[in-house]
């Protein structure tokens, strides 16, 4: 196989990268990192997804869905904390994979993380625009139709101007400095935590225990489907690790920031889910009546109002107008802070990949005055602003969860690998439970991935395959681990062996996941309501057979490639 693609960068090499050239300003404390984590986590999830997942998938068991998603994230968070304390370098899962699993896996994770941070930022920007326009409407301010949404979404709409403008405003803030960004984030976090606490305080006294019966009307598959959906609400704690080079004391503060932010948000999520489903009979606001035959359903107008803003709708139904207004303002603040942290994280992934020359090295520059990665920040924000201004939210929103879950799987696996390969390395923080914690992280995050819709899987695999093409034809040959002299000495048989082994390995990866996705439905673990096979016009049985065929053919290619390399 190509000599460099599974080579790793030693921990010493990674530490040396920080010393080269002008570095980031170290200005973030443990409190700053915790607030950044909360800023990234609490947003669209708590204000929107809690209601939609409860109404359409879990019912009052949405509390259990949050517990299950939180457990999966908890295992991953402990693994992130171990890595972050040991390898305090910007780059998050990308850097951790480079140190343990090899360059090609690191590249795939870096490419995959675009789904979490850049595509996630597009989703959040469009969602922010919707909430912002609702707040304006409460003040009788209606924007002209042409600037309300992207083309084709509303009659006469041209561009989602609020989404574009908020991204560009965040860009200016992020270029000026991470400390200034952290201060702004702290204010936004305070506002949205106040909004959440107001809802809990007002709603708790109006809870009707009868609304919690039946607890799980959609069954176990509904609970797991909702867990995969509300997982989006937890995305963000890992963003703390991308600021490793800006933390004052990264070995101590990064684990604190990662774990504390996740614990605080998990408690708040479960509390909000319990109060919301206790105040409102959530299943009456489901999108499709036939999913629970014989059960009451509200009018389409009421259902739409609830699904768009469930927390505000619940307060409105209680006649608490002042609280509704405050929560709406808190939602805008909450989503703003999520957008800020996501747009802070993606440029640091690009920065690390550029520093490793897997992307053009010219973009990994630090601003001489502000100490921020200004080129990657501007590139990221301009692309996010353009796409957010002209795209539907559902198009960009469906890919974020699966990309993040895959990164979590790799980080958990990487912890196991590094413990075996480098048991001697000092670990300021070690995930408890030995190898059981990362194993549970791999299994739980994989299960959540397999609970997502089939079309999401198709898009995800296509995205990774495109990334592999870029790696093979550009990044591989520009890597500092690439040895042109060694490559020049290879025979044609060795080169063809490299090619067959690499691309056969990619086929094995694709075939493995296609087979698993099909088997989940064939074996009855996932239902059609979760998998949505009708969207891809393929049956789960056909997909399973196709996956096995791809797996076998790709395995043969790998065998042929290895044989050629041995003979050469």
XYZ file of C-alpha atoms in Angstrom:
568
model
C 0.000 0.000 0.000
C 1.159 3.584 -0.628
C 3.897 4.033 1.927
C 2.629 7.111 3.692
C -1.134 6.707 3.866
C -1.158 4.718 7.116
C 1.856 6.432 8.628
C 1.150 8.316 11.816
C 2.565 11.541 13.205
C 4.189 10.949 16.584
C 3.015 12.877 19.612
C 6.412 14.559 19.575
C 5.890 15.684 15.954
C 2.467 17.093 16.839
C 3.934 19.024 19.760
C 6.667 20.313 17.451
C 4.081 21.667 15.012
C 2.927 24.132 17.674
C 6.427 25.525 18.041
C 6.823 26.304 14.331
C 6.061 29.883 13.401
C 3.774 32.256 15.266
C 1.164 30.471 17.373
C -2.279 31.191 18.718
C -2.810 33.429 21.730
C -3.363 31.309 24.861
C -6.209 33.204 26.511
C -8.976 30.702 27.384
C -9.591 29.474 30.937
C -11.500 26.367 32.073
C -14.604 28.531 32.556
C -14.231 29.994 29.053
C -13.950 26.480 27.594
C -16.992 25.242 29.542
C -19.034 28.203 28.332
C -17.830 27.607 24.760
C -19.066 24.026 25.073
C -22.453 25.131 26.430
C -22.551 27.809 23.743
C -22.083 25.173 21.055
C -24.494 22.624 22.529
C -27.616 24.501 23.655
C -29.440 25.979 20.690
C -31.679 24.533 17.994
C -31.838 21.196 19.836
C -33.409 22.344 23.064
C -35.650 24.972 21.483
C -36.900 22.965 18.463
C -35.837 19.309 18.267
C -37.205 18.397 21.706
C -40.745 19.079 20.503
C -40.456 17.602 17.012
C -38.851 14.351 18.186
C -41.359 14.003 21.032
C -44.369 14.599 18.782
C -43.314 12.374 15.882
C -41.078 9.660 17.330
C -40.851 9.173 21.086
C -43.777 10.806 22.867
C -43.036 11.496 26.562
C -40.188 8.947 26.271
C -38.202 11.776 24.686
C -36.588 12.009 28.137
C -35.228 8.474 27.644
C -34.071 9.395 24.141
C -32.033 12.249 25.618
C -30.558 9.916 28.237
C -29.478 7.392 25.557
C -28.024 10.046 23.244
C -26.315 11.645 26.248
C -24.761 8.310 27.252
C -23.299 7.823 23.773
C -21.934 11.362 23.864
C -20.641 10.775 27.400
C -18.466 7.847 26.315
C -17.156 9.918 23.400
C -16.609 12.959 25.646
C -14.410 10.955 28.024
C -12.317 9.789 25.054
C -12.067 13.340 23.682
C -10.993 14.551 27.130
C -8.224 11.921 27.320
C -6.900 12.910 23.903
C -7.260 16.649 24.494
C -5.196 16.483 27.698
C -2.529 14.336 25.992
C -2.409 16.067 22.562
C -3.301 19.752 23.173
C -3.177 20.655 19.473
C -5.927 22.290 17.405
C -7.576 19.868 15.008
C -9.744 17.761 17.310
C -10.586 14.287 15.938
C -8.460 14.922 12.833
C -5.301 15.337 14.928
C -6.150 12.372 17.171
C -6.598 10.102 14.142
C -3.297 11.304 12.646
C -1.503 10.285 15.841
C -3.013 6.791 16.005
C -4.706 5.428 12.882
C -2.691 6.972 10.059
C -2.796 9.813 7.570
C -5.571 8.486 5.331
C -7.930 8.017 8.295
C -7.005 11.489 9.566
C -7.814 12.972 6.170
C -11.170 11.185 6.043
C -12.026 12.476 9.518
C -10.974 16.015 8.595
C -13.145 15.781 5.486
C -15.959 14.264 7.545
C -15.792 17.055 10.144
C -16.838 19.507 7.441
C -20.267 17.872 7.811
C -20.307 18.730 11.506
C -18.933 22.243 11.574
C -19.346 23.882 8.148
C -22.582 22.150 7.102
C -23.815 22.396 10.687
C -23.113 26.139 10.599
C -25.227 26.454 7.453
C -28.097 24.685 9.208
C -27.806 26.866 12.302
C -27.569 30.099 10.270
C -30.800 29.293 8.413
C -32.479 28.362 11.727
C -31.245 31.600 13.300
C -32.816 33.552 10.460
C -36.189 31.921 11.090
C -36.150 32.720 14.821
C -34.882 36.248 14.201
C -37.703 36.936 11.767
C -40.240 35.618 14.308
C -38.866 37.992 16.949
C -39.160 40.879 14.463
C -42.739 39.816 13.688
C -43.618 40.142 17.396
C -42.582 43.803 17.013
C -44.683 44.108 13.812
C -41.580 44.262 11.621
C -41.875 42.136 8.482
C -38.900 41.860 6.129
C -39.478 42.136 2.362
C -40.203 38.712 0.863
C -37.132 38.751 -1.390
C -34.786 38.665 1.622
C -36.707 36.219 3.839
C -35.504 32.912 2.342
C -33.596 31.261 -0.473
C -35.030 30.936 -4.000
C -37.894 28.481 -4.401
C -38.660 28.346 -0.669
C -41.185 31.206 -0.670
C -42.850 32.841 -3.697
C -40.715 35.853 -4.601
C -37.845 34.923 -2.249
C -34.316 35.531 -3.598
C -31.857 35.217 -0.721
C -31.962 34.496 3.014
C -30.301 37.790 3.866
C -30.459 37.495 7.697
C -28.615 34.143 7.468
C -25.919 35.698 5.278
C -25.495 38.749 7.491
C -25.224 36.848 10.803
C -22.458 34.632 9.366
C -20.510 37.651 8.103
C -20.900 39.380 11.479
C -19.556 36.261 13.207
C -16.628 36.255 10.751
C -15.566 39.755 11.818
C -15.819 38.803 15.481
C -13.786 35.610 14.983
C -11.033 37.345 13.016
C -10.653 40.088 15.651
C -9.839 37.570 18.399
C -10.846 34.415 20.228
C -10.896 36.203 23.599
C -13.376 38.761 22.295
C -15.411 35.913 20.765
C -15.391 34.084 24.104
C -16.710 37.181 25.907
C -19.529 37.580 23.385
C -20.296 33.853 23.727
C -20.471 34.164 27.529
C -23.156 36.856 27.249
C -25.162 34.749 24.790
C -24.865 31.682 27.041
C -26.140 33.658 30.037
C -29.193 34.850 28.068
C -30.168 31.434 26.777
C -29.621 29.720 30.149
C -31.940 32.325 31.658
C -34.519 31.518 28.964
C -34.288 27.781 29.716
C -34.606 28.366 33.468
C -37.643 30.631 32.922
C -39.342 27.871 30.935
C -38.562 25.265 33.599
C -39.713 27.566 36.415
C -42.990 28.566 34.743
C -43.742 25.191 33.160
C -43.058 22.981 36.200
C -46.104 24.276 38.091
C -48.356 23.459 35.096
C -47.225 19.857 34.555
C -50.068 17.316 34.214
C -48.747 13.772 34.925
C -51.506 12.301 32.722
C -49.720 13.840 29.707
C -46.880 11.355 30.309
C -49.194 8.402 29.581
C -48.567 6.312 27.573
C -44.859 6.906 28.111
C -43.550 5.350 24.876
C -46.437 5.296 22.364
C -44.116 4.680 19.380
C -42.232 1.794 21.020
C -38.478 1.181 21.317
C -37.715 1.950 17.665
C -39.344 5.350 18.159
C -37.226 6.023 21.240
C -34.022 5.118 19.364
C -35.074 7.059 16.258
C -35.670 10.114 18.441
C -32.286 9.558 20.138
C -30.589 9.705 16.720
C -32.491 12.912 15.921
C -31.888 14.707 19.236
C -28.230 13.695 19.058
C -27.945 16.848 16.924
C -28.727 18.748 20.131
C -25.528 17.448 21.760
C -23.200 18.395 18.931
C -20.700 20.948 20.145
C -18.883 19.680 23.233
C -16.141 18.323 20.962
C -15.672 21.827 19.543
C -13.867 22.667 22.797
C -10.972 20.450 21.696
C -10.411 22.520 18.534
C -9.278 25.450 20.721
C -6.514 23.426 22.414
C -3.754 25.793 21.295
C -5.639 28.774 22.736
C -6.207 27.304 26.214
C -4.080 28.653 29.067
C -3.592 25.231 30.652
C -4.863 22.718 28.067
C -3.917 19.519 29.928
C -6.110 20.509 32.881
C -8.720 22.812 31.375
C -9.740 20.927 28.215
C -11.122 17.843 30.041
C -12.960 20.160 32.443
C -14.507 22.156 29.577
C -15.555 19.081 27.589
C -17.065 17.047 30.426
C -18.614 19.924 32.400
C -20.387 21.424 29.367
C -21.849 18.032 28.395
C -23.065 17.244 31.945
C -24.736 20.647 32.393
C -26.491 20.456 29.021
C -27.650 16.853 29.519
C -29.366 17.745 32.802
C -31.056 20.768 31.202
C -32.184 18.753 28.156
C -33.822 16.032 30.231
C -35.517 18.640 32.449
C -36.883 20.596 29.455
C -38.080 17.375 27.771
C -39.883 16.266 30.947
C -41.576 19.629 31.519
C -42.547 20.111 27.855
C -44.135 16.655 27.570
C -45.834 17.219 30.933
C -47.336 20.575 29.950
C -48.401 19.590 26.414
C -49.810 16.245 25.194
C -47.007 16.138 22.630
C -48.300 13.289 20.446
C -51.373 15.373 19.565
C -49.006 17.616 17.587
C -47.492 14.895 15.387
C -47.067 15.518 11.666
C -48.889 12.397 10.405
C -52.118 11.171 12.005
C -51.704 7.544 10.856
C -48.554 7.014 12.948
C -50.791 6.682 16.030
C -54.233 5.573 14.740
C -57.144 6.456 16.976
C -55.184 9.044 18.935
C -56.253 12.696 19.006
C -54.428 15.076 16.675
C -54.618 18.867 16.554
C -55.323 20.999 13.476
C -52.541 21.423 10.890
C -52.156 25.078 11.897
C -51.619 24.199 15.554
C -49.279 21.355 14.678
C -47.118 23.682 12.554
C -46.950 26.314 15.295
C -45.885 23.714 17.854
C -43.243 22.073 15.665
C -41.698 25.431 14.696
C -41.297 26.651 18.288
C -42.453 24.014 20.810
C -41.107 25.697 23.938
C -42.610 29.068 23.054
C -45.881 27.393 21.971
C -46.142 25.630 25.336
C -45.702 28.899 27.231
C -48.213 30.592 24.942
C -50.758 27.838 25.601
C -50.378 28.544 29.332
C -51.153 32.231 28.715
C -47.732 33.415 29.867
C -46.990 35.931 27.112
C -44.044 37.638 28.815
C -42.254 34.313 29.248
C -42.920 33.401 25.596
C -41.241 36.641 24.470
C -38.227 36.093 26.730
C -37.774 32.513 25.545
C -37.963 33.656 21.904
C -35.183 36.161 22.589
C -33.245 33.461 24.417
C -33.602 31.148 21.434
C -32.055 33.778 19.150
C -29.180 34.233 21.612
C -28.797 30.483 21.968
C -28.565 29.828 18.271
C -26.174 32.777 17.856
C -23.697 31.233 20.292
C -23.962 27.831 18.565
C -23.164 29.483 15.241
C -20.228 31.341 16.793
C -18.577 28.205 18.189
C -19.191 26.131 15.048
C -17.667 28.871 12.882
C -14.759 29.051 15.334
C -14.131 25.295 15.073
C -14.128 24.635 11.316
C -11.288 27.057 10.467
C -9.108 25.373 13.099
C -9.661 21.986 11.441
C -8.697 23.507 8.072
C -5.719 25.204 9.752
C -4.382 21.879 11.080
C -4.873 20.124 7.733
C -3.136 22.989 5.926
C -0.260 22.936 8.416
C 0.142 19.236 7.541
C 0.041 20.224 3.821
C -2.998 18.023 3.158
C -4.590 21.324 2.101
C -2.656 24.184 0.439
C -0.119 25.453 3.029
C -0.736 29.120 2.226
C -4.008 29.196 4.166
C -2.475 28.177 7.528
C -1.470 31.684 8.532
C -2.028 33.400 11.859
C -2.996 37.084 11.898
C 0.054 39.067 13.119
C -2.046 41.304 15.373
C -5.082 39.249 16.439
C -3.427 35.814 16.664
C -6.301 34.060 14.849
C -6.369 31.805 11.742
C -7.892 34.594 9.678
C -7.569 33.110 6.174
C -9.310 29.823 7.014
C -11.906 31.771 9.028
C -12.766 34.023 6.083
C -12.867 31.110 3.608
C -15.163 29.116 5.906
C -17.521 31.987 6.675
C -17.878 33.158 3.064
C -18.746 29.627 1.875
C -21.178 29.104 4.777
C -22.846 32.485 4.124
C -23.349 31.785 0.416
C -24.796 28.298 0.917
C -26.989 29.378 3.857
C -28.369 32.248 1.791
C -29.586 30.073 -1.073
C -30.355 26.618 0.369
C -33.207 24.890 2.196
C -32.512 24.011 5.829
C -33.479 20.341 5.383
C -30.903 19.885 2.604
C -27.954 20.946 4.777
C -29.321 19.724 8.097
C -29.577 15.991 7.455
C -25.834 15.348 7.152
C -24.595 16.895 10.385
C -25.453 14.124 12.871
C -23.987 11.249 10.871
C -20.730 13.102 10.259
C -20.338 13.845 13.957
C -21.190 10.298 15.042
C -18.591 8.888 12.651
C -15.969 11.219 14.139
C -16.947 10.021 17.632
C -16.562 6.376 16.550
C -13.063 7.062 15.221
C -11.958 8.992 18.328
C -13.140 6.176 20.623
C -11.320 3.614 18.454
C -8.205 5.793 18.417
C -8.105 5.877 22.235
C -7.996 2.068 22.293
C -5.223 1.989 19.677
C -3.033 4.567 21.413
C -3.367 2.860 24.790
C -1.913 -0.282 23.207
C 0.743 1.420 21.040
C 1.896 4.095 23.521
C 1.060 3.011 27.083
C 4.097 5.031 28.234
C 2.688 8.437 27.235
C 1.730 10.728 30.104
C -2.049 11.081 30.310
C -3.092 14.012 32.554
C -6.656 12.681 32.215
C -7.573 9.052 31.561
C -11.113 7.989 30.666
C -12.305 5.674 33.474
C -13.395 2.092 32.893
C -10.336 0.913 30.980
C -11.025 -0.231 27.411
C -14.731 -0.667 28.202
C -15.456 3.086 27.886
C -14.144 3.512 24.299
C -15.722 0.182 23.270
C -19.117 1.363 24.539
C -18.506 4.654 22.743
C -17.903 2.861 19.432
C -20.944 0.600 19.837
C -23.411 3.269 21.019
C -22.417 5.856 18.394
C -22.499 3.190 15.641
C -25.993 2.170 16.755
C -27.170 5.768 16.556
C -25.618 6.097 13.087
C -27.514 3.007 11.952
C -30.758 4.527 13.278
C -30.575 7.367 10.728
C -32.418 7.446 7.406
C -31.016 5.509 4.448
C -30.773 8.580 2.213
C -28.547 10.207 4.834
C -26.255 7.176 4.589
C -26.123 7.419 0.806
C -25.100 11.072 0.970
C -22.557 10.354 3.711
C -20.805 7.572 1.768
C -20.764 9.650 -1.427
C -19.223 12.540 0.523
C -16.459 10.329 1.968
C -15.705 8.815 -1.448
C -15.306 12.302 -2.958
C -12.923 13.103 -0.105
C -10.874 10.003 -0.864
C -10.447 11.120 -4.481
C -9.104 14.479 -3.319
C -6.751 12.763 -0.893
C -5.370 10.326 -3.470
C -4.728 12.878 -6.216
C -3.611 15.886 -4.102
C -3.154 15.478 -0.352
C -1.236 12.191 -0.434
C 1.488 13.589 -2.706
C 1.831 16.887 -0.811
C 2.041 15.311 2.635
C 5.288 15.727 4.627
C 5.181 11.928 5.054
C 5.303 11.393 1.261
C 8.666 10.209 -0.063
C 8.955 10.985 -3.815
C 12.267 9.128 -4.115
C 10.761 5.964 -2.683
C 7.718 6.290 -4.953
C 9.959 6.756 -8.016
C 11.751 3.473 -7.279
C 8.522 1.470 -7.239
C 7.805 -0.922 -10.091
C 4.549 -0.797 -12.052
C 3.417 -3.921 -10.166
C 3.946 -2.175 -6.820
C 2.068 0.903 -7.994
C -0.881 -1.140 -9.248
C -0.777 -3.099 -5.988
C -0.977 0.183 -4.036
C -3.917 1.315 -6.132
C -5.869 -1.964 -5.842
C -5.253 -2.240 -2.101
C -6.241 1.353 -1.336
C -9.376 1.480 -3.448
C -10.313 -2.078 -2.516
C -10.067 -1.018 1.123
C -12.422 1.878 0.426
C -14.830 -0.586 -1.191
C -14.674 -2.814 1.895
C -15.573 0.220 4.030
C -18.559 1.056 1.799
C -19.738 -2.541 1.543
C -19.520 -3.074 5.296
C -21.759 -0.113 6.140
C -24.225 -0.768 3.277
C -24.652 -4.337 4.526
C -25.155 -3.205 8.126
C -27.715 -0.537 7.169
C -29.710 -3.112 5.176
C -29.500 -5.785 7.890
C -30.797 -3.372 10.549
C -34.143 -3.302 8.724
C -34.117 -6.911 7.501
C -33.645 -8.127 11.098
C -36.400 -5.819 12.352
C -34.171 -3.522 14.419
C -35.170 -0.495 12.314
C -38.597 0.038 10.809
C -39.537 1.817 7.600
C -40.533 4.885 9.633
C -36.897 5.224 10.742
C -34.977 3.931 7.716
C -37.226 5.478 4.994
C -36.114 3.099 2.247
C -38.749 4.545 -0.079
C -36.602 7.683 -0.408
C -33.843 5.731 -2.200
C -36.196 3.411 -4.150
C -34.320 0.322 -2.938
C -35.504 -2.411 -0.575
C -33.401 -3.316 2.493
C -33.002 -6.849 1.099
C -31.591 -5.500 -2.169
C -29.230 -3.192 -0.247
C -27.994 -6.048 1.929
C -27.229 -8.210 -1.127
C -25.516 -5.286 -2.881
C -23.451 -4.556 0.233
C -22.275 -8.164 0.481
C -21.337 -8.160 -3.238
C -19.346 -4.910 -2.820
C -17.702 -6.349 0.297
C -16.637 -9.569 -1.471
C -15.437 -7.895 -4.698
C -13.519 -5.261 -2.752
C -11.957 -7.936 -0.546
C -10.735 -9.714 -3.695
C -9.203 -6.439 -4.959
C -7.379 -5.975 -1.662
C -6.074 -9.565 -1.863
C -4.917 -9.036 -5.460
C -3.217 -5.776 -4.527
C -1.404 -7.322 -1.594
C -0.299 -10.248 -3.770
C 1.150 -7.917 -6.417
C 3.064 -5.993 -3.758
C 4.518 -9.209 -2.257
C 5.622 -10.513 -5.656
C 7.247 -7.175 -6.478
